[in-house]
């Protein structure tokens, strides 16, 4: 097979679904689309139900949701069924149950990954009425959040990465298998064979095992072999990393739209829950934020908080013009914008999108003020980016004593201090100050859990820059607040971006990120680490963050036509989900 010129996770999944709803050319006419729990998330990431129903799809339903099955439906139904499920024993069991009492005239089975011979045989033996017309593998075994940000929606993988290197407990074996199959699906759907090699974080036994198993899969199965369109390119590099090498990024407050929504409100399965927030209309209690269904969100998802306010103001001004309301002088604050929307119910009905973004922006602004996040975030950035123990100790004590700083934020500040100043000898005093400041003991105990998970003895090098360069340790960022959020609140650069820079400069060290033996073939006398890949697929065990997704998007925009990076991970964390999983690593 040939490769496409660019990698785009959303396009890859949409293409598969377009082919599926037509039965890959063999299922014309009205049909139902039957999904399992995982594929429901995959489909909804790239298509709304309204869009799906326009493609001769009569109904979209879950195979495991018996409540939606019509009890009076005749088995001789004229409808055809397109089934898209993961190739697991559970999902195949649902198909077997369906075939025992078939409700549809014919079945077209599509699996999101590689189907084992045993499960295929089980399906064949269950098709006594010969209604199965085709069985295919479409490798969409992941959820594309953005074009270049992919997730498996697989939780509790921090504990999995800690448990690696020993014999897998059953629950971790299951999680590991899900990560392996998901990474296989990413390579197959993006049509990339990592000819520039497979590298992994040497500090992570889990990353190493995953990298080696992927290499074995590619070596033994021709399905992973694709022809390059550009024979002069060096090919794709697959880089398997581990969240524990950078436990700082998931702890930081966020100031770009997509990341900020996930941190403060939660952005799960493209949905945001606003129910319970002040002054939220009934139809805005749960809203969809998806780049495939909302052009404004797609264009502004990586904008910072200040820029976002300006863009929403422009959007409202445009709608004012459309409704012959030319007075824009009252749209200078978020409160003015909300009041404007409340005054014009007909505008609300015409544009749910505008109402939605005004409501989200208003709630974000309220939380920023209530939680003193501007002040807290500035200190977070300093802890993450600069080495100034005396000043940091003094400010940490002030923050822990302050009634204006919320308990979860005190916890995050304590963790950030512990990660940077792990050997300072002050951690007991920090824990006592946290307790005195109202942080519950079980939260305070997360400091020791965090250091076991991602402390200096557990993580790889590079989190706080070159430890041998005194200037880099002592020099504080001189970025000052020109436009508030844009600079002082965005100094931090995730470790993954420094890793990418090392790759494209040919300077990523083999001792910190070895190649899987045999995964790259170099010309004689050419060191493999100096080969610059044409594109990079990164998979992070334990999950990624929207901050990293934003940085990857900015990198791709700046390097369009030169090199492209896709970031995938077990899940997409905010600080809440990260700390919830951290507790499970005890």
Coordinates of C-alpha atoms in Angstrom, one line a residue:
X1 CA 0.0 0.0 0.0
X2 CA 1.0 3.6 -0.5
X3 CA 1.3 6.2 2.2
X4 CA -0.6 9.5 2.2
X5 CA 1.4 12.7 2.1
X6 CA 0.2 13.9 5.5
X7 CA -0.9 12.2 8.7
X8 CA -4.4 13.2 9.9
X9 CA -6.1 11.1 12.6
X10 CA -9.5 12.6 12.0
X11 CA -9.4 12.1 8.3
X12 CA -8.2 8.5 8.7
X13 CA -11.2 7.6 10.9
X14 CA -13.7 9.6 8.8
X15 CA -12.6 7.7 5.7
X16 CA -13.1 4.4 7.4
X17 CA -16.5 5.3 8.6
X18 CA -17.6 6.6 5.2
X19 CA -16.6 3.2 3.7
X20 CA -18.3 1.3 6.5
X21 CA -21.7 3.0 6.3
X22 CA -21.7 2.0 2.6
X23 CA -20.7 -1.5 3.6
X24 CA -17.5 -0.8 1.6
X25 CA -19.6 -0.7 -1.5
X26 CA -21.6 -3.8 -0.7
X27 CA -24.4 -2.4 1.5
X28 CA -26.6 0.0 -0.4
X29 CA -29.9 1.2 1.0
X30 CA -31.2 1.8 4.5
X31 CA -29.2 0.2 7.3
X32 CA -28.6 0.3 11.0
X33 CA -25.1 1.0 12.5
X34 CA -24.4 -1.2 15.5
X35 CA -21.4 -0.2 17.8
X36 CA -19.8 -1.3 21.0
X37 CA -18.8 1.1 23.9
X38 CA -15.3 1.9 22.4
X39 CA -16.4 2.4 18.8
X40 CA -19.2 4.6 19.9
X41 CA -16.6 7.0 21.2
X42 CA -14.5 6.7 18.0
X43 CA -17.5 7.4 15.7
X44 CA -18.8 10.3 17.8
X45 CA -15.3 11.9 17.7
X46 CA -15.6 12.6 14.0
X47 CA -19.3 12.5 13.1
X48 CA -22.4 13.8 14.8
X49 CA -25.4 11.5 14.8
X50 CA -27.2 13.9 12.5
X51 CA -24.4 13.6 9.9
X52 CA -24.4 9.8 10.2
X53 CA -28.2 9.6 9.7
X54 CA -27.8 11.4 6.3
X55 CA -25.9 8.4 4.9
X56 CA -28.9 6.1 4.6
X57 CA -28.4 5.1 8.2
X58 CA -31.8 4.5 9.8
X59 CA -30.5 4.0 13.4
X60 CA -27.3 4.1 15.4
X61 CA -27.4 1.8 18.4
X62 CA -25.1 0.0 20.9
X63 CA -25.0 -3.7 20.6
X64 CA -24.8 -4.1 24.4
X65 CA -27.8 -1.8 25.0
X66 CA -30.7 -4.1 25.0
X67 CA -33.1 -1.4 26.2
X68 CA -33.0 0.2 22.8
X69 CA -33.7 -3.0 20.9
X70 CA -37.3 -3.1 19.7
X71 CA -39.0 -6.2 21.2
X72 CA -41.5 -6.5 18.4
X73 CA -38.9 -6.3 15.7
X74 CA -39.4 -9.2 13.3
X75 CA -36.3 -11.3 12.5
X76 CA -37.0 -11.0 8.8
X77 CA -36.4 -7.2 8.9
X78 CA -35.6 -5.8 5.5
X79 CA -32.9 -3.6 7.1
X80 CA -29.2 -4.4 6.8
X81 CA -26.8 -4.1 9.8
X82 CA -23.3 -2.6 9.6
X83 CA -21.4 -3.6 12.8
X84 CA -18.3 -1.7 13.9
X85 CA -16.6 -3.2 17.0
X86 CA -13.3 -3.8 18.7
X87 CA -11.8 -7.3 18.0
X88 CA -12.2 -8.5 21.6
X89 CA -13.9 -11.6 23.1
X90 CA -16.6 -9.3 24.6
X91 CA -17.5 -7.6 21.4
X92 CA -17.4 -10.8 19.3
X93 CA -19.6 -12.3 22.0
X94 CA -22.2 -9.6 21.3
X95 CA -22.1 -10.4 17.6
X96 CA -22.5 -14.1 18.3
X97 CA -25.6 -13.3 20.4
X98 CA -26.9 -11.2 17.6
X99 CA -26.4 -14.0 15.1
X100 CA -28.2 -16.5 17.3
X101 CA -31.4 -14.5 17.0
X102 CA -30.8 -12.3 13.9
X103 CA -32.9 -9.2 13.7
X104 CA -31.6 -8.0 10.3
X105 CA -31.6 -9.3 6.7
X106 CA -27.8 -9.2 6.5
X107 CA -24.7 -8.3 8.5
X108 CA -21.5 -6.5 7.5
X109 CA -18.8 -6.8 10.2
X110 CA -16.0 -4.3 10.6
X111 CA -13.4 -4.6 13.3
X112 CA -11.2 -1.7 14.5
X113 CA -8.1 -3.9 14.7
X114 CA -6.6 -7.3 13.9
X115 CA -9.1 -10.1 14.5
X116 CA -7.6 -13.4 15.7
X117 CA -8.3 -16.6 13.8
X118 CA -10.1 -18.1 16.9
X119 CA -12.6 -15.2 17.0
X120 CA -13.1 -15.3 13.3
X121 CA -13.8 -19.1 13.5
X122 CA -16.3 -18.5 16.3
X123 CA -18.2 -16.0 14.1
X124 CA -18.3 -18.3 11.2
X125 CA -19.6 -21.2 13.3
X126 CA -22.3 -18.9 14.7
X127 CA -23.6 -17.8 11.3
X128 CA -26.0 -20.7 10.8
X129 CA -28.4 -18.6 8.7
X130 CA -25.6 -17.3 6.5
X131 CA -26.5 -13.6 6.9
X132 CA -22.9 -12.4 7.3
X133 CA -22.0 -10.9 4.0
X134 CA -18.5 -9.7 4.8
X135 CA -15.9 -9.4 7.6
X136 CA -13.2 -6.7 7.4
X137 CA -10.5 -5.0 9.5
X138 CA -10.6 -1.2 9.5
X139 CA -7.8 -0.1 11.8
X140 CA -9.5 2.8 13.7
X141 CA -8.8 1.6 17.2
X142 CA -8.3 5.1 18.7
X143 CA -10.2 8.4 19.3
X144 CA -8.9 11.3 17.2
X145 CA -9.2 14.4 19.4
X146 CA -7.4 16.7 17.0
X147 CA -5.9 16.0 13.6
X148 CA -2.5 15.4 15.3
X149 CA -3.7 14.3 18.8
X150 CA -4.9 10.8 19.3
X151 CA -6.1 8.9 22.5
X152 CA -7.1 5.4 23.5
X153 CA -9.4 6.7 26.2
X154 CA -7.7 4.1 28.4
X155 CA -7.5 5.0 32.1
X156 CA -5.4 3.8 35.0
X157 CA -2.2 3.3 32.9
X158 CA 0.1 5.2 35.4
X159 CA 0.0 2.1 37.6
X160 CA 0.5 -0.1 34.5
X161 CA 3.8 1.7 33.7
X162 CA 5.0 1.3 37.3
X163 CA 4.1 -2.4 37.3
X164 CA 6.1 -3.0 34.1
X165 CA 9.2 -5.1 34.3
X166 CA 7.6 -7.6 36.6
X167 CA 5.1 -10.3 35.7
X168 CA 1.9 -8.6 34.6
X169 CA -1.1 -8.8 37.0
X170 CA -4.3 -9.6 35.1
X171 CA -5.6 -6.0 35.2
X172 CA -2.4 -4.6 33.9
X173 CA -2.0 -7.3 31.2
X174 CA -5.4 -6.2 29.9
X175 CA -4.4 -2.5 29.9
X176 CA -1.1 -3.2 28.2
X177 CA -2.8 -5.2 25.5
X178 CA -5.2 -2.3 24.9
X179 CA -2.2 0.1 24.5
X180 CA -0.4 -2.3 22.2
X181 CA -3.5 -2.8 19.9
X182 CA -4.2 1.0 20.0
X183 CA -0.7 1.8 18.8
X184 CA -0.9 -0.8 16.1
X185 CA -4.1 0.8 15.0
X186 CA -2.5 4.3 14.8
X187 CA 0.3 3.0 12.6
X188 CA -2.1 1.1 10.3
X189 CA -4.7 3.9 10.0
X190 CA -2.0 6.5 9.3
X191 CA -0.3 4.1 6.9
X192 CA 3.1 4.5 8.4
X193 CA 5.9 1.9 8.8
X194 CA 8.6 3.3 11.1
X195 CA 11.5 2.9 8.7
X196 CA 13.4 5.6 10.6
X197 CA 13.4 3.3 13.6
X198 CA 11.6 2.6 16.8
X199 CA 13.0 4.4 19.9
X200 CA 11.8 4.3 23.5
X201 CA 12.5 6.0 26.9
X202 CA 15.2 3.9 28.5
X203 CA 14.0 4.8 31.9
X204 CA 10.6 3.0 31.3
X205 CA 10.3 -0.8 31.2
X206 CA 6.8 -0.3 29.9
X207 CA 7.9 1.9 27.0
X208 CA 10.6 -0.6 26.1
X209 CA 8.3 -3.6 26.1
X210 CA 5.7 -1.7 24.0
X211 CA 8.4 -0.7 21.5
X212 CA 9.8 -4.2 21.2
X213 CA 6.3 -5.8 20.8
X214 CA 5.4 -3.3 18.1
X215 CA 8.7 -4.1 16.3
X216 CA 7.8 -7.8 16.5
X217 CA 4.4 -7.1 15.1
X218 CA 5.8 -5.2 12.2
X219 CA 8.5 -7.8 11.5
X220 CA 6.0 -10.7 11.4
X221 CA 3.0 -9.2 9.6
X222 CA 3.1 -7.8 6.1
X223 CA 0.1 -5.7 6.8
X224 CA 2.4 -3.1 8.5
X225 CA 4.5 -2.6 5.3
X226 CA 3.7 0.4 3.2
X227 CA 5.3 1.9 0.2
X228 CA 6.7 5.4 0.5
X229 CA 5.6 7.9 -2.1
X230 CA 8.8 9.9 -1.6
X231 CA 11.6 7.3 -1.9
X232 CA 14.2 10.0 -0.9
X233 CA 12.6 10.5 2.6
X234 CA 14.1 8.8 5.6
X235 CA 10.7 7.6 6.8
X236 CA 8.8 7.7 10.0
X237 CA 10.2 7.5 13.5
X238 CA 8.1 5.8 16.2
X239 CA 9.0 7.2 19.6
X240 CA 7.5 5.5 22.7
X241 CA 7.6 7.6 25.8
X242 CA 6.3 7.4 29.4
X243 CA 4.3 10.0 31.3
X244 CA 6.4 9.5 34.4
X245 CA 9.4 11.2 32.7
X246 CA 7.4 14.4 32.8
X247 CA 5.0 14.5 35.8
X248 CA 5.1 18.3 35.8
X249 CA 3.0 19.1 32.7
X250 CA -0.2 17.5 33.9
X251 CA -0.1 19.5 37.2
X252 CA 0.0 23.0 35.6
X253 CA -2.9 25.4 35.1
X254 CA -3.8 25.9 31.4
X255 CA -4.5 29.0 29.4
X256 CA -5.4 27.8 25.9
X257 CA -9.0 27.2 25.1
X258 CA -9.1 23.4 24.7
X259 CA -6.7 22.7 27.5
X260 CA -8.3 25.3 29.9
X261 CA -11.8 23.8 29.4
X262 CA -10.4 20.3 30.2
X263 CA -8.6 21.5 33.3
X264 CA -11.4 23.6 34.8
X265 CA -14.6 22.0 33.5
X266 CA -13.6 18.6 32.0
X267 CA -13.7 17.8 28.3
X268 CA -14.7 14.1 28.0
X269 CA -15.9 12.5 24.8
X270 CA -16.1 16.0 23.4
X271 CA -18.7 17.0 26.0
X272 CA -18.5 19.8 28.6
X273 CA -20.9 19.7 31.6
X274 CA -22.0 23.3 32.6
X275 CA -24.9 22.1 34.8
X276 CA -24.7 23.7 38.2
X277 CA -22.7 26.8 37.0
X278 CA -24.4 30.2 37.7
X279 CA -26.7 31.6 35.0
X280 CA -26.5 28.7 32.6
X281 CA -29.5 28.2 30.4
X282 CA -31.1 24.7 30.3
X283 CA -30.0 24.0 26.7
X284 CA -26.4 24.8 27.7
X285 CA -26.1 22.5 30.7
X286 CA -24.2 19.9 28.5
X287 CA -22.5 21.1 25.3
X288 CA -20.4 19.5 22.6
X289 CA -16.9 20.9 21.9
X290 CA -15.6 19.1 18.8
X291 CA -13.3 20.4 16.1
X292 CA -15.2 18.4 13.5
X293 CA -18.6 19.9 14.4
X294 CA -17.8 23.4 15.5
X295 CA -15.7 25.7 13.2
X296 CA -15.2 28.4 15.8
X297 CA -13.7 25.8 18.2
X298 CA -11.6 24.3 15.5
X299 CA -10.1 27.7 14.7
X300 CA -9.7 28.9 18.3
X301 CA -8.9 25.7 20.3
X302 CA -5.2 26.6 20.7
X303 CA -5.8 30.4 21.3
X304 CA -4.9 31.7 24.7
X305 CA -7.5 33.1 27.1
X306 CA -7.0 36.8 26.1
X307 CA -7.1 36.0 22.4
X308 CA -10.2 33.9 22.9
X309 CA -12.1 36.8 24.5
X310 CA -11.3 38.9 21.5
X311 CA -12.5 36.2 19.1
X312 CA -15.8 35.7 20.9
X313 CA -16.3 39.5 21.0
X314 CA -15.8 39.5 17.2
X315 CA -18.3 36.7 16.8
X316 CA -20.9 38.6 18.8
X317 CA -20.3 41.8 16.9
X318 CA -20.8 39.9 13.6
X319 CA -24.1 38.6 14.9
X320 CA -25.1 42.1 16.1
X321 CA -24.7 43.3 12.5
X322 CA -26.8 40.4 11.2
X323 CA -29.6 41.4 13.6
X324 CA -29.3 45.1 12.9
X325 CA -27.9 45.8 16.3
X326 CA -24.9 48.1 15.5
X327 CA -24.2 49.3 19.1
X328 CA -21.1 47.4 20.0
X329 CA -20.0 49.6 22.9
X330 CA -21.6 47.3 25.4
X331 CA -19.5 44.2 24.5
X332 CA -16.3 45.1 26.4
X333 CA -16.6 42.5 29.2
X334 CA -17.7 38.9 29.4
X335 CA -20.7 40.0 31.5
X336 CA -21.8 42.4 28.6
X337 CA -21.5 39.5 26.2
X338 CA -23.7 37.2 28.4
X339 CA -26.3 40.0 28.9
X340 CA -26.4 40.6 25.1
X341 CA -27.2 36.9 24.5
X342 CA -29.9 37.0 27.1
X343 CA -31.5 40.0 25.5
X344 CA -31.9 38.3 22.1
X345 CA -33.5 34.9 22.4
X346 CA -34.0 34.7 18.7
X347 CA -30.3 35.0 18.3
X348 CA -29.8 32.3 20.8
X349 CA -32.1 30.0 18.8
X350 CA -30.3 30.8 15.6
X351 CA -26.9 30.3 17.0
X352 CA -26.4 27.7 19.7
X353 CA -22.7 27.9 18.9
X354 CA -22.3 31.5 19.9
X355 CA -24.3 31.0 23.1
X356 CA -22.2 28.0 23.9
X357 CA -18.9 29.7 23.7
X358 CA -20.1 32.8 25.6
X359 CA -21.3 30.5 28.4
X360 CA -18.1 28.5 28.5
X361 CA -16.0 31.7 28.4
X362 CA -18.1 33.2 31.2
X363 CA -17.7 30.1 33.4
X364 CA -13.9 29.9 32.8
X365 CA -13.6 33.6 33.7
X366 CA -15.6 33.1 36.9
X367 CA -13.4 30.1 38.0
X368 CA -10.2 32.0 37.2
X369 CA -11.3 34.8 39.6
X370 CA -12.8 32.6 42.3
X371 CA -9.7 30.4 42.4
X372 CA -7.2 33.2 42.1
X373 CA -5.7 31.3 39.2
X374 CA -3.8 34.2 37.7
X375 CA -1.7 34.4 40.9
X376 CA -1.5 30.6 41.4
X377 CA -0.5 29.9 37.8
X378 CA 2.3 32.4 37.8
X379 CA 3.9 30.7 40.7
X380 CA 3.3 27.3 39.1
X381 CA 5.2 28.5 36.0
X382 CA 8.1 29.7 38.1
X383 CA 8.3 26.3 39.9
X384 CA 8.3 24.5 36.6
X385 CA 10.7 26.8 34.8
X386 CA 13.2 28.3 37.2
X387 CA 15.6 27.3 40.0
X388 CA 15.3 29.8 42.9
X389 CA 14.8 27.9 46.1
X390 CA 14.8 30.8 48.6
X391 CA 12.1 32.8 46.7
X392 CA 10.1 29.7 45.9
X393 CA 10.1 28.5 49.5
X394 CA 8.9 31.8 50.8
X395 CA 6.1 32.1 48.2
X396 CA 5.0 28.5 48.7
X397 CA 4.6 29.1 52.4
X398 CA 2.5 32.2 51.7
X399 CA 0.3 30.3 49.2
X400 CA -0.3 27.4 51.6
X401 CA -1.4 29.8 54.3
X402 CA -3.6 31.8 52.1
X403 CA -7.4 31.4 52.3
X404 CA -7.7 32.6 48.7
X405 CA -5.9 29.6 47.3
X406 CA -8.1 26.5 46.9
X407 CA -7.2 23.1 48.4
X408 CA -6.6 21.4 45.0
X409 CA -4.3 24.2 44.0
X410 CA -2.3 24.0 47.3
X411 CA -1.8 20.3 46.6
X412 CA -0.5 21.0 43.0
X413 CA 1.9 23.6 44.3
X414 CA 3.2 21.3 47.0
X415 CA 3.8 18.6 44.4
X416 CA 5.5 20.9 41.9
X417 CA 7.8 22.1 44.8
X418 CA 8.6 18.5 45.8
X419 CA 9.5 17.5 42.2
X420 CA 11.9 20.4 41.8
X421 CA 13.4 20.4 45.2
X422 CA 13.2 16.7 46.0
X423 CA 16.6 16.7 47.8
X424 CA 16.1 20.0 49.7
X425 CA 15.3 18.3 53.0
X426 CA 12.3 20.6 53.4
X427 CA 9.5 18.2 52.3
X428 CA 8.4 17.3 55.8
X429 CA 7.9 21.0 56.5
X430 CA 6.0 21.4 53.3
X431 CA 3.7 18.5 54.2
X432 CA 3.0 20.0 57.6
X433 CA 2.3 23.4 56.1
X434 CA -0.1 21.8 53.6
X435 CA -2.0 20.1 56.4
X436 CA -2.1 23.4 58.3
X437 CA -3.4 25.0 55.2
X438 CA -6.4 22.6 55.0
X439 CA -5.1 20.0 52.6
X440 CA -6.4 16.6 53.8
X441 CA -3.8 14.0 54.9
X442 CA -4.5 11.6 52.1
X443 CA -3.8 14.4 49.6
X444 CA -0.6 15.4 51.4
X445 CA 0.6 11.8 51.2
X446 CA 0.5 12.1 47.4
X447 CA 3.9 13.9 47.7
X448 CA 5.7 10.6 48.6
X449 CA 3.6 8.7 46.0
X450 CA 4.5 11.3 43.4
X451 CA 8.3 11.0 44.1
X452 CA 8.1 7.2 43.9
X453 CA 6.3 7.6 40.6
X454 CA 8.2 10.4 39.0
X455 CA 11.0 11.5 41.2
X456 CA 14.7 11.6 40.2
X457 CA 15.2 7.9 40.8
X458 CA 12.2 6.9 38.6
X459 CA 12.1 9.3 35.7
X460 CA 14.5 9.8 32.8
X461 CA 16.8 12.9 32.6
X462 CA 16.0 16.3 31.2
X463 CA 12.8 17.4 33.1
X464 CA 14.4 20.5 34.4
X465 CA 16.8 21.1 31.5
X466 CA 20.6 20.5 31.4
X467 CA 21.5 19.8 35.0
X468 CA 25.2 20.5 34.3
X469 CA 24.5 24.0 33.1
X470 CA 24.5 26.4 36.1
X471 CA 23.2 29.3 34.0
X472 CA 20.2 27.3 32.8
X473 CA 19.4 26.4 36.3
X474 CA 19.7 29.8 37.8
X475 CA 18.4 32.1 35.0
X476 CA 14.8 32.9 35.5
X477 CA 12.7 33.5 32.4
X478 CA 12.8 37.1 31.3
X479 CA 9.5 36.8 29.5
X480 CA 7.3 39.5 31.1
X481 CA 3.6 40.2 30.9
X482 CA 3.1 42.1 27.6
X483 CA -0.4 40.7 27.2
X484 CA -1.0 39.0 30.5
X485 CA -1.7 35.3 29.7
X486 CA 0.4 35.1 26.6
X487 CA 3.9 35.3 28.3
X488 CA 4.3 34.9 32.0
X489 CA 1.6 32.2 32.1
X490 CA 3.0 30.2 29.2
X491 CA 6.7 29.9 29.9
X492 CA 6.7 26.2 30.4
X493 CA 7.7 23.9 27.5
X494 CA 6.7 20.2 28.0
X495 CA 9.6 17.8 27.9
X496 CA 8.3 16.1 24.8
X497 CA 9.0 19.2 22.8
X498 CA 12.6 19.2 23.8
X499 CA 12.8 15.6 22.9
X500 CA 11.4 16.4 19.4
X501 CA 14.0 19.2 19.0
X502 CA 16.8 16.7 19.8
X503 CA 15.4 14.3 17.2
X504 CA 15.3 16.8 14.4
X505 CA 18.8 18.0 15.3
X506 CA 20.1 14.4 15.3
X507 CA 21.1 14.8 18.9
X508 CA 18.7 12.5 20.8
X509 CA 21.0 10.3 22.8
X510 CA 21.0 6.5 22.4
X511 CA 21.5 6.0 26.1
X512 CA 18.4 7.9 27.0
X513 CA 16.3 6.8 24.0
X514 CA 17.7 3.6 22.5
X515 CA 16.6 2.1 19.2
X516 CA 14.9 -1.3 19.2
X517 CA 17.6 -3.5 17.7
X518 CA 16.9 -4.1 14.0
X519 CA 14.2 -1.4 13.7
X520 CA 16.4 0.9 11.5
X521 CA 18.8 0.1 8.7
X522 CA 21.4 2.9 8.2
X523 CA 24.0 3.3 5.4
X524 CA 27.5 2.2 6.5
X525 CA 29.3 4.6 8.9
X526 CA 26.1 6.7 9.5
X527 CA 25.1 6.7 13.2
X528 CA 21.4 5.8 13.4
X529 CA 20.6 8.7 15.8
X530 CA 21.7 11.3 13.2
X531 CA 19.1 10.1 10.7
X532 CA 16.4 12.8 10.6
X533 CA 12.9 11.3 10.1
X534 CA 10.4 12.7 7.6
X535 CA 7.7 12.5 10.3
X536 CA 7.4 11.3 13.9
X537 CA 4.7 9.3 15.7
X538 CA 4.9 9.7 19.5
X539 CA 3.0 7.4 21.8
X540 CA 3.1 8.2 25.5
X541 CA 2.2 5.4 28.0
X542 CA 0.2 6.9 30.9
X543 CA -1.4 9.6 28.9
X544 CA -0.8 13.0 27.3
X545 CA -2.1 16.5 28.0
X546 CA -3.8 19.2 25.9
X547 CA -0.8 21.5 26.6
X548 CA 1.4 19.0 24.8
X549 CA -1.3 18.7 22.0
X550 CA -1.2 22.5 21.6
X551 CA 2.6 22.6 21.4
X552 CA 2.5 19.8 18.8
X553 CA 0.0 21.7 16.7
X554 CA 2.1 24.8 16.8
X555 CA 5.2 22.8 15.8
X556 CA 3.3 21.3 12.9
X557 CA 2.1 24.7 11.7
X558 CA 5.7 26.1 11.9
X559 CA 7.2 23.1 10.1
X560 CA 4.5 22.5 7.5
X561 CA 6.1 20.7 4.5
X562 CA 9.2 19.8 6.4
X563 CA 8.3 17.4 9.2
X564 CA 5.1 16.4 10.9
X565 CA 4.5 15.0 14.4
X566 CA 1.5 13.0 15.6
X567 CA 1.0 12.7 19.4
X568 CA -0.9 9.7 20.8
X569 CA -1.4 8.5 24.3
X570 CA -3.3 6.2 26.6
X571 CA -5.6 9.0 27.6
X572 CA -5.7 12.9 27.8
X573 CA -5.1 14.0 31.4
X574 CA -6.0 17.1 33.3
X575 CA -4.6 17.5 36.8
X576 CA -7.6 15.8 38.4
X577 CA -7.4 12.6 36.3
X578 CA -3.6 12.5 36.7
X579 CA -3.8 12.7 40.5
X580 CA -6.6 10.2 40.6
X581 CA -4.5 7.7 38.7
X582 CA -1.4 8.6 40.7
X583 CA -3.2 7.4 43.9
X584 CA -3.6 4.0 42.3
X585 CA 0.2 3.6 41.9
X586 CA 0.7 3.2 45.7

